[in-house]
Coordinates of C-alpha atoms and ligand atoms in Angstrom, one line a residue:
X25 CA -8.7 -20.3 -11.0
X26 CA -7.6 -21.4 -7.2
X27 CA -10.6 -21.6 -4.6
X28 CA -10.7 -18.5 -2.7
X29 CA -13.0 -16.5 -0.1
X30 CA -13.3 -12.7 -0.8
X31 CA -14.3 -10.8 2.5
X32 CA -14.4 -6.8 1.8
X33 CA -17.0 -5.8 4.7
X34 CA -16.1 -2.1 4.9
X35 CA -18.8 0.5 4.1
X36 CA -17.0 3.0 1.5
X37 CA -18.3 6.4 2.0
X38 CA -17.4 7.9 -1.2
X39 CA -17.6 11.6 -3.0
X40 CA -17.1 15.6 -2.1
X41 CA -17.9 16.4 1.5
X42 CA -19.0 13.3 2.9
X43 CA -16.4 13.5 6.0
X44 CA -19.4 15.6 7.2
X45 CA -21.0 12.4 7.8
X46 CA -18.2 10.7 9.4
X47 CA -19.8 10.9 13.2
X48 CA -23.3 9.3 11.6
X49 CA -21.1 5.8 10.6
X50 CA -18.9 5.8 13.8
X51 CA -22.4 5.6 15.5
X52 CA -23.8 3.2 13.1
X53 CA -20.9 0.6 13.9
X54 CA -20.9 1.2 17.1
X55 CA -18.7 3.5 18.6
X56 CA -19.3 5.5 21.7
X57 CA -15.9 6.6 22.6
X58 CA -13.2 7.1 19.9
X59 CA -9.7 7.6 19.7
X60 CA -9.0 10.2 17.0
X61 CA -6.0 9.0 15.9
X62 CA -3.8 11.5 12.9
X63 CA -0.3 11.8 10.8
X64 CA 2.0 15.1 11.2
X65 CA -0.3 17.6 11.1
X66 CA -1.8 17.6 7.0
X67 CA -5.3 17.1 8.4
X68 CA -4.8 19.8 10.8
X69 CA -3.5 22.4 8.7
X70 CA -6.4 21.9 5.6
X71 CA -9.3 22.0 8.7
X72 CA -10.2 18.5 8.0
X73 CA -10.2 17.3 11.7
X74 CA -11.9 20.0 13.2
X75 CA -14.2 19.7 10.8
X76 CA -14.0 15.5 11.4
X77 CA -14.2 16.8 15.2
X78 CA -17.4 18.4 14.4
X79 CA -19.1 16.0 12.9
X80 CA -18.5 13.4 15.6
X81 CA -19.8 16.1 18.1
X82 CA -23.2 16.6 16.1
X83 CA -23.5 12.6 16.7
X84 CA -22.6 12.6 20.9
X85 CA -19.5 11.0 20.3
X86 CA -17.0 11.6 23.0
X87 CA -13.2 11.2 21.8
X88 CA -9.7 11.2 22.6
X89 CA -6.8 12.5 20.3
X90 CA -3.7 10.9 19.6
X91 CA -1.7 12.5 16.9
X92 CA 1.9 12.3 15.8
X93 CA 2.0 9.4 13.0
X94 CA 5.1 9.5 11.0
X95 CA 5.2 8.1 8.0
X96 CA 6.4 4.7 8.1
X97 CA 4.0 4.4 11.6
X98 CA 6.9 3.2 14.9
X99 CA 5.3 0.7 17.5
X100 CA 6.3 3.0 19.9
X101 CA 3.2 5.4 19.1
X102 CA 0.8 2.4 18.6
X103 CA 2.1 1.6 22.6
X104 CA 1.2 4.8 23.7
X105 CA -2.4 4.5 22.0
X106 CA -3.5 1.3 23.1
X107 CA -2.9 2.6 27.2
X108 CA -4.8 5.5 26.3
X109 CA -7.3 4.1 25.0
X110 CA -7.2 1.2 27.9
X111 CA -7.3 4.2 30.3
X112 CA -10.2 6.3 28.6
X113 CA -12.2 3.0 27.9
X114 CA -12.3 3.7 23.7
X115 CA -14.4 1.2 22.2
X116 CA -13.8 2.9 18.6
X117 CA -10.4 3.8 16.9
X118 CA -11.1 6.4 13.9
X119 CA -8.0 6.9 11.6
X120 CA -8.1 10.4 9.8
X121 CA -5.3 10.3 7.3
X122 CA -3.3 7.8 4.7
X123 CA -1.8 4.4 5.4
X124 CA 0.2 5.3 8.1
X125 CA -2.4 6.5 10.3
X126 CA -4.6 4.2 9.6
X127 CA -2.3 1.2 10.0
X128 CA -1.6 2.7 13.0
X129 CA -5.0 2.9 14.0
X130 CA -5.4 -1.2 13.3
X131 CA -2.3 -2.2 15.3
X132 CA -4.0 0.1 18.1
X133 CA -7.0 -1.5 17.5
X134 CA -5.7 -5.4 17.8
X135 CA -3.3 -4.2 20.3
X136 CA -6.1 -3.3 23.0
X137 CA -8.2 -6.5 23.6
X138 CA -4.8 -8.5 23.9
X139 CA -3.1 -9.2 26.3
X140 CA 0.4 -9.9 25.2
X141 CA 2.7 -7.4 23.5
X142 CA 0.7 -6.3 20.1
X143 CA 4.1 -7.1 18.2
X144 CA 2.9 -10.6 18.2
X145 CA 0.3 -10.3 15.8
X146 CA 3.6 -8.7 13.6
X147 CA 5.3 -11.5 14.2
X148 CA 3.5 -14.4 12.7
X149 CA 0.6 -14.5 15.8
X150 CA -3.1 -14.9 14.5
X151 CA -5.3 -12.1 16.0
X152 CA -8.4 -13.3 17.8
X153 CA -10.1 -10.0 18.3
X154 CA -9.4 -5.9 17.5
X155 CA -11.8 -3.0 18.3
X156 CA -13.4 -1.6 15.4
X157 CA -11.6 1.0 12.8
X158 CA -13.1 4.0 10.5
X159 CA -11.1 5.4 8.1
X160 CA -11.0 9.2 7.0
X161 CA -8.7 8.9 4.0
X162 CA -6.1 11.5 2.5
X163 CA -4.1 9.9 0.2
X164 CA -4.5 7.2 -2.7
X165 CA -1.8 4.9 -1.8
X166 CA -1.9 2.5 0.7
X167 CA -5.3 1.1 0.0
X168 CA -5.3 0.1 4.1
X169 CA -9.0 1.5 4.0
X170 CA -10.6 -1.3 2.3
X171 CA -7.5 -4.0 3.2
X172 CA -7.1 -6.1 6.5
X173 CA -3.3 -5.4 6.2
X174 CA -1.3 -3.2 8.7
X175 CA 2.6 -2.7 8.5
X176 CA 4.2 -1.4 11.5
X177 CA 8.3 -0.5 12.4
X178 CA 10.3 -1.7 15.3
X179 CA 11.8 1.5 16.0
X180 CA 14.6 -1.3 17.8
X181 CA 16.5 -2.8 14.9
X182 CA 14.4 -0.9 12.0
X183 CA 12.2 -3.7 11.6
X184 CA 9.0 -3.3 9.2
X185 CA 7.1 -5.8 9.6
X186 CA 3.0 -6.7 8.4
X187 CA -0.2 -8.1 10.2
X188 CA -3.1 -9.3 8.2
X189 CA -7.1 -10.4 9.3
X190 CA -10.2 -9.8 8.2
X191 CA -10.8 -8.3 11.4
X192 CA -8.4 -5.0 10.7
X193 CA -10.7 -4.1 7.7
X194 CA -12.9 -1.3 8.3
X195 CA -15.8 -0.6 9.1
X196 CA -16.4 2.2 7.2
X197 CA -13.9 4.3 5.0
X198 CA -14.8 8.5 4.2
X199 CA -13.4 8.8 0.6
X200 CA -13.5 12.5 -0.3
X201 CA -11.1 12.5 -3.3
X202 CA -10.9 16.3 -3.0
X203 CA -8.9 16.1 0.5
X204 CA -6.5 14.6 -1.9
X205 CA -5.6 17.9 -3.8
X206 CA -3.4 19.5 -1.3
X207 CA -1.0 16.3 -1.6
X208 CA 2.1 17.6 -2.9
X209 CA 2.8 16.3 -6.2
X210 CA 5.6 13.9 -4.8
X211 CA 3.5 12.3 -2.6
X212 CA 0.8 12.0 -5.0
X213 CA 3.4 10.0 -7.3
X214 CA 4.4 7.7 -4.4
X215 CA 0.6 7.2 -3.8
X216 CA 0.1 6.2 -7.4
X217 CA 3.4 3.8 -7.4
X218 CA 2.0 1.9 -4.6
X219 CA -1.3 1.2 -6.1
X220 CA 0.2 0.1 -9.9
X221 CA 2.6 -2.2 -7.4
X222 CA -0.4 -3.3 -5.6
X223 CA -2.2 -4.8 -8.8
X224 CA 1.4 -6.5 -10.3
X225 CA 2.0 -7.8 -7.4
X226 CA -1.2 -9.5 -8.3
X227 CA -0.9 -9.6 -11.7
X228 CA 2.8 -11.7 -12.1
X229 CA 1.2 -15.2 -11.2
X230 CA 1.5 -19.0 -11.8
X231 CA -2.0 -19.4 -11.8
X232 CA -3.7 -19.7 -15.4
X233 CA -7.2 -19.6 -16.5
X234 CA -7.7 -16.0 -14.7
X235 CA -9.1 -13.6 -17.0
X236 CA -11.5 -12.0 -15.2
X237 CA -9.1 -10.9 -12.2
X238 CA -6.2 -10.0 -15.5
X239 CA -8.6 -8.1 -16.9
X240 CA -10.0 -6.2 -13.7
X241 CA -5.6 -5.8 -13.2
X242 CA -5.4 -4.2 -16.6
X243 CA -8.1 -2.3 -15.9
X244 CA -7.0 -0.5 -12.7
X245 CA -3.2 0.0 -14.3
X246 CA -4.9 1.6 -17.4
X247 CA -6.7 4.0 -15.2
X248 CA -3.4 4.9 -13.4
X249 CA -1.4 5.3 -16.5
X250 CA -3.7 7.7 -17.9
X251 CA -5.0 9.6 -14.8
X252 CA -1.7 10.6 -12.9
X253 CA -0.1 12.5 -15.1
X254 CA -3.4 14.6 -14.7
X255 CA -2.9 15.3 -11.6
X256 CA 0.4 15.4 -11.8
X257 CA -0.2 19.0 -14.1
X258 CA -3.6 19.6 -12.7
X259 CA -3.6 18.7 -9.1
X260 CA -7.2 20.1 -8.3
X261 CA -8.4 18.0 -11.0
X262 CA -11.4 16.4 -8.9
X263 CA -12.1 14.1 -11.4
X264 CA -9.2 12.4 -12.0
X265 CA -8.5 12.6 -8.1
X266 CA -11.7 10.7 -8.0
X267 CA -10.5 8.0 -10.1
X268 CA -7.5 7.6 -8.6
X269 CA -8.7 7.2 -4.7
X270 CA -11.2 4.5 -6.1
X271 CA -8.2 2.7 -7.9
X272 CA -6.6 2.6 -4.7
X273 CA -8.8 1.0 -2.9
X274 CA -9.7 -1.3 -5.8
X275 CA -6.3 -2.3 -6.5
X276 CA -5.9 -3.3 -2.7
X277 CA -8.9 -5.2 -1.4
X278 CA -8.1 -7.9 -3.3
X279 CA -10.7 -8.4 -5.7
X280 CA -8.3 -8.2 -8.9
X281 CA -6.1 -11.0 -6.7
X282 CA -8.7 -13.4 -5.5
X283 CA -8.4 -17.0 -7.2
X284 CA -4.6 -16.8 -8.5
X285 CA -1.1 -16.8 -7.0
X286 CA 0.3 -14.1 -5.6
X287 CA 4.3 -12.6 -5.8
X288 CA 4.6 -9.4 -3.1
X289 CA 8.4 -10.0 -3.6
X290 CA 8.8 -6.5 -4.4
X291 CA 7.2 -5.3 -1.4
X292 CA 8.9 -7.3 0.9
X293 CA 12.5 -6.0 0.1
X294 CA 11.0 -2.5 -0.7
X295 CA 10.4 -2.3 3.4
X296 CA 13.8 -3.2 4.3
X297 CA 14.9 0.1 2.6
X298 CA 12.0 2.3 3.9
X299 CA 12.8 0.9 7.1
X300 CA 16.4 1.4 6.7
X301 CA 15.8 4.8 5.5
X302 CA 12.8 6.4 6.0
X303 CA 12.1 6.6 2.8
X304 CA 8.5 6.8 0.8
X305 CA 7.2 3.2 0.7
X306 CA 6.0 4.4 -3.3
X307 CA 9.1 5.7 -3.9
X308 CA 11.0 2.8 -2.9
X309 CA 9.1 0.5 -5.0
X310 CA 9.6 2.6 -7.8
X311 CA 13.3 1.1 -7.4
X312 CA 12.5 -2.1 -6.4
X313 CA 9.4 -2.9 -8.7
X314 CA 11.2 -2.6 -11.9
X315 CA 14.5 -4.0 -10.7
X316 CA 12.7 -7.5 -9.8
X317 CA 11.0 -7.3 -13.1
X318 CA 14.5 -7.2 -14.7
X319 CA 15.3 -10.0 -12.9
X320 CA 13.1 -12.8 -13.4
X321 CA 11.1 -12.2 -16.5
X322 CA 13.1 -14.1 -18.4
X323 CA 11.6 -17.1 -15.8
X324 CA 7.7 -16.1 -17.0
X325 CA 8.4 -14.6 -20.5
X326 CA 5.0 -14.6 -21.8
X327 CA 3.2 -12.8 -18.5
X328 CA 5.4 -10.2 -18.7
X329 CA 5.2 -10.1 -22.8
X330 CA 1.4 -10.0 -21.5
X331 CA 1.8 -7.3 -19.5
X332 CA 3.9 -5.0 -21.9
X333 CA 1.4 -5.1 -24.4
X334 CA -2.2 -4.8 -22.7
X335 CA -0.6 -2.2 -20.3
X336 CA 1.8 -0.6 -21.8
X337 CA 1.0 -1.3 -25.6
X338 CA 4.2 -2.6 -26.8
X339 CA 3.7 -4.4 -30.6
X340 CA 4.5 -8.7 -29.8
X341 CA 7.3 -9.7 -30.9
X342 CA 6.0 -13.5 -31.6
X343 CA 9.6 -14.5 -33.0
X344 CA 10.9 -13.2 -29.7
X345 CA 8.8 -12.5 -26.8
X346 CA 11.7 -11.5 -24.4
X347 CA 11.8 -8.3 -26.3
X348 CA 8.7 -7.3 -25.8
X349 CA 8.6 -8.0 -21.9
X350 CA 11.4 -5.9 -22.0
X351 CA 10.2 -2.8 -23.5
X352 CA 7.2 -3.4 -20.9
X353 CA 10.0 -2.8 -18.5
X354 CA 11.4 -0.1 -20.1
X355 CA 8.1 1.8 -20.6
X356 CA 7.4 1.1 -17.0
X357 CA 10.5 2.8 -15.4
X358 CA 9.7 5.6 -17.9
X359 CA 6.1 6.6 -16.7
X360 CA 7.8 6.4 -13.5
X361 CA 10.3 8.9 -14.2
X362 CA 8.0 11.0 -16.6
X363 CA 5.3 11.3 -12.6
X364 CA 8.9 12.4 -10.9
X365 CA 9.8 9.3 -9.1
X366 CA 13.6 7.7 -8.1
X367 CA 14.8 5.0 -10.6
X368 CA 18.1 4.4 -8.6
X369 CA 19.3 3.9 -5.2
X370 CA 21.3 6.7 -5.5
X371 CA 18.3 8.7 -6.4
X372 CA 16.4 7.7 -3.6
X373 CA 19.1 8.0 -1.1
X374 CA 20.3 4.3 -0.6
X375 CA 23.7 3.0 -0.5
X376 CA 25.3 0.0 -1.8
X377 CA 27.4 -0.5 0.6
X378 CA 24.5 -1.8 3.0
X379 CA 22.9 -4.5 0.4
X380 CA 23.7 -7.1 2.3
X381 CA 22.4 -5.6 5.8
X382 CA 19.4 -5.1 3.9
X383 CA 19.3 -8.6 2.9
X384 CA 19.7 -10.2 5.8
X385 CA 17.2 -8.0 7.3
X386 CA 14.4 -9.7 4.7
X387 CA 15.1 -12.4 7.5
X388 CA 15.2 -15.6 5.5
X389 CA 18.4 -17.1 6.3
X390 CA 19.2 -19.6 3.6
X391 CA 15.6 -20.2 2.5
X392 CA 13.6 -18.8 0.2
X393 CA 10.6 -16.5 -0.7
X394 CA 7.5 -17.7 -2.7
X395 CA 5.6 -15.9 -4.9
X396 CA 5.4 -15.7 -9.0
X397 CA 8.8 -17.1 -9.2
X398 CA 11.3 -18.3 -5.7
X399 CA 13.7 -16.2 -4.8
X400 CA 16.8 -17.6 -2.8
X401 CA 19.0 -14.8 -1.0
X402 CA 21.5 -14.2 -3.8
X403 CA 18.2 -13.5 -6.0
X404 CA 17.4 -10.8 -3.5
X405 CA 21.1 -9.6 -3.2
X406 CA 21.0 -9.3 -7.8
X407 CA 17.9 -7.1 -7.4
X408 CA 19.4 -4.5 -4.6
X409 CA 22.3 -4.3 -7.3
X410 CA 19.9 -4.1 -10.3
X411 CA 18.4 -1.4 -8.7
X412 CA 22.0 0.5 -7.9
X413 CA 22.4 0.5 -11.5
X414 CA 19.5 -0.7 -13.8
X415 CA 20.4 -1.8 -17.0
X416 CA 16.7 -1.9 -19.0
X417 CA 16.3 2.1 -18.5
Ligands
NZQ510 O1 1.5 13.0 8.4 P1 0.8 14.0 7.6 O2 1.1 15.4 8.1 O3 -0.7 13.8 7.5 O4 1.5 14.0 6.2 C1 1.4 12.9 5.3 C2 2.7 12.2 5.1 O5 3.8 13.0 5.3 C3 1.1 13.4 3.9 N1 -0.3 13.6 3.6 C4 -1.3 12.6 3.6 N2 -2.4 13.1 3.2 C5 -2.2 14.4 2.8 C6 -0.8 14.7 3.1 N3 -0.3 15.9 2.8 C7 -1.1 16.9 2.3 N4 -2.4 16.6 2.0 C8 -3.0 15.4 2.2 N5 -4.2 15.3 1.9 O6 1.6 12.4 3.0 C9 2.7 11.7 3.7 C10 2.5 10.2 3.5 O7 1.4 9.7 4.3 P2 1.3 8.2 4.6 O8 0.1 7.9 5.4 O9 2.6 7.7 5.1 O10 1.2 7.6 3.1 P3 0.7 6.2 2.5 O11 -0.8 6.2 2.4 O12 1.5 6.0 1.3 O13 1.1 5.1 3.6 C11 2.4 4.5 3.7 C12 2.4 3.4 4.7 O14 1.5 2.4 4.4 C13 2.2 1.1 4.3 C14 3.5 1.5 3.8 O15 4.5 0.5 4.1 C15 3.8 2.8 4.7 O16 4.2 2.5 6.0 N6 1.4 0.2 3.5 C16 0.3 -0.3 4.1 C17 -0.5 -1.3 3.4 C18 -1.7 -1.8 4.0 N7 -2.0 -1.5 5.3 O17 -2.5 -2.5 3.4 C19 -0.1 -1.8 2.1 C20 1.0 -1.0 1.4 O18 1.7 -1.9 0.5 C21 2.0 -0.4 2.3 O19 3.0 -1.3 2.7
ZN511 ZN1 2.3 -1.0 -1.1

């Protein structure tokens, strides 16, 4: 295991109607003025933020609103909030919605105290200082409540880019899993896509000796694979809701990826084609994920072997293991298709023809990415076309 510091500071607020109580933690971490910061109109339509409104009332907290968050969150809202809240003297931002919002809410947040363009801080700069964030939470996906990770679009030159410091983790994060059940059933497979990539990411590692964090993995793909298709069928099914939301967070904060090696390969050419296209970041990796896996697990047989049959329990095949990472694969890119997600590029609405503008957008040049194996640029080229036409389906 590889030395490590673990820093989750954020107060999870967890359980049915504890968005009651959001105004009591805004207060408790400091906030006198908030900007109420929201997506397209979800939390609006199920009465969540009046009801959020509400509660921050009961508690004397003034606020501002800023609405409007697409999915995939543009820099040119997160420009608009950081003058209001230079103008109306916020000291709090309070994201009520998924990860778009509440990335959102942490570029506005670093964005204010700084006094260069906030793109910096998505462009390799370190950031110093950022006004506190709350979450409300809506979706299982993300897992921005609990992570210090924001990921924002140049509307200019589609550019999706990250910013991570233990400074954009929240304060506090209101986790009622039943504001979850009016996700429509797309969404909620997108959401549960991004958290089983979230812990292989993780999981596909050069580091050995690392049960514990394996094991905690395992754990948190387990609960997936069993748990969305309930609420795929059922989707008031609080329970498994519940379960869910906590897996997101779980499989985000890092605490299954402390001590080991990391890939995040997948994510990073997943964003050049929800940048490119708007599309769900889940439903992109659901084309990307499996498509990497058919790429290089020949290069780490055995951890994808691993994989296939603590996860998706495949029988070893000790005379060959290659067949049984395979059928890991396979039984992957089924669950994902049984939950209703895209396999393809064609099914999600991406073309072939632009590969290698996607490429060259990753922004590499001739080097390389890191991770659980390097990938050069014609690696990254071979996975685009795996994913136009898989072949272990
Ligand atoms: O905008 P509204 O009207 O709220 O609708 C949203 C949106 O259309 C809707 N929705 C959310 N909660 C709902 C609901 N509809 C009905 N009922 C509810 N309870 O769902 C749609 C998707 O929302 P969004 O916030 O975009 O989803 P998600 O949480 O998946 O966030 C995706 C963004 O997070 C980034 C992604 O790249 C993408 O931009 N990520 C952020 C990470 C981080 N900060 O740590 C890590 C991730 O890997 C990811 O990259
Ligand atoms: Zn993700």
């Amino acid at each position: 295991m590889n030395n490590f510091n673990f820093c989750s500071p954020t107060e999870f607020v967890f359980g049915k109607d504890r968005e009651q109580d959001t105004g009591f933690y805004v207060k408790k971490y400091g906030g006198t003025k908030v900007l109420l910061h929201y997506g397209g109109g979800s939390a609006v339509r199920s009465g969540l933020l009046g009801r959020v409104k509400q509660s921050l009332e009961q508690a004397g907290i003034a606020y501002v609103e800023l609405g409007g968050v697409q999915p995939n969150p543009r820099d040119t809202l997160v420009y608009e909030g950081i003058a209001l809240c230079r103008q109306e003297n916020v000291d709090f931002i309070l994201a009520v919605g998924g990860g778009s919002a509440i990335d959102s809410a942490k570029a506005i947040a670093a964005g204010v105290p700084y006094d260069g363009d906030f793109w910096d801080f998505y462009s390799g700069s370190q950031i110093e200082k950022a006004l506190p964030v709350g979450t409300v939470l809506t979706i299982a996906a993300a897992g921005s409540e609990g992570s210090g990770n924001s990921v924002i679009t140049k509307t200019e030159g589609a550019l999706k880019r990250g910013a991570g410091s233990d400074l954009l983790r929240p304060r506090f994060s209101v986790m009622n899993p039943a504001l979850t059940c009016t996700l429509p059933a797309y969404q909620t497979a997108c959401g549960a896509t991004d958290i089983m990539a979230h812990v292989f990411e993780r999981y596909f590692t050069t580091t050995t000796e690392v049960e514990i964090t394996d094991r905690l993995c395992e754990a948190v793909l387990l609960t997936m694979i069993k748990e969305t298709p309930r609420v795929i069928a059922d989707p008031a099914n609080y329970e498994a809701r519940a379960n869910i939301m906590w897996a997101g967070t779980v499989a985000h904060n890092n605490i299954v990826g402390v001590g080991r090696v990391q890939d995040w390969n997948s994510h990073g050419i997943e964003h050049e084609l929800s940048a490119l296209y708007d599309c769900a970041h889940g439903a992109g990796l659901a084309v990307i994920m499996p498509a990497w896996m058919e790429h290089v697990y020949q290069r780490g047989v055995m951890r994808f072997a691993q994989a296939a049959v603590r996860v998706w329990g495949c029988e070893m095949d000790f005379e060959d293991p290659a067949v049984t990472a395979r059928e890991g694969i396979v039984r992957f890119r089924r669950f994902l298709h049984g939950i209703g997600m895209p396999l393809t590029f064609a099914e999600l609405g991406a073309k072939a023809e632009d590969i290698p503008q996607l490429v060259e957008n990753i922004g590499i040049g001739n080097g390389t990415r890191a991770g659980f194996t390097t990938l050069t640029r014609e690696d990254i080229t071979r996975i685009y076309e795996i994913a136009v036409d898989p072949k272990l389906l």
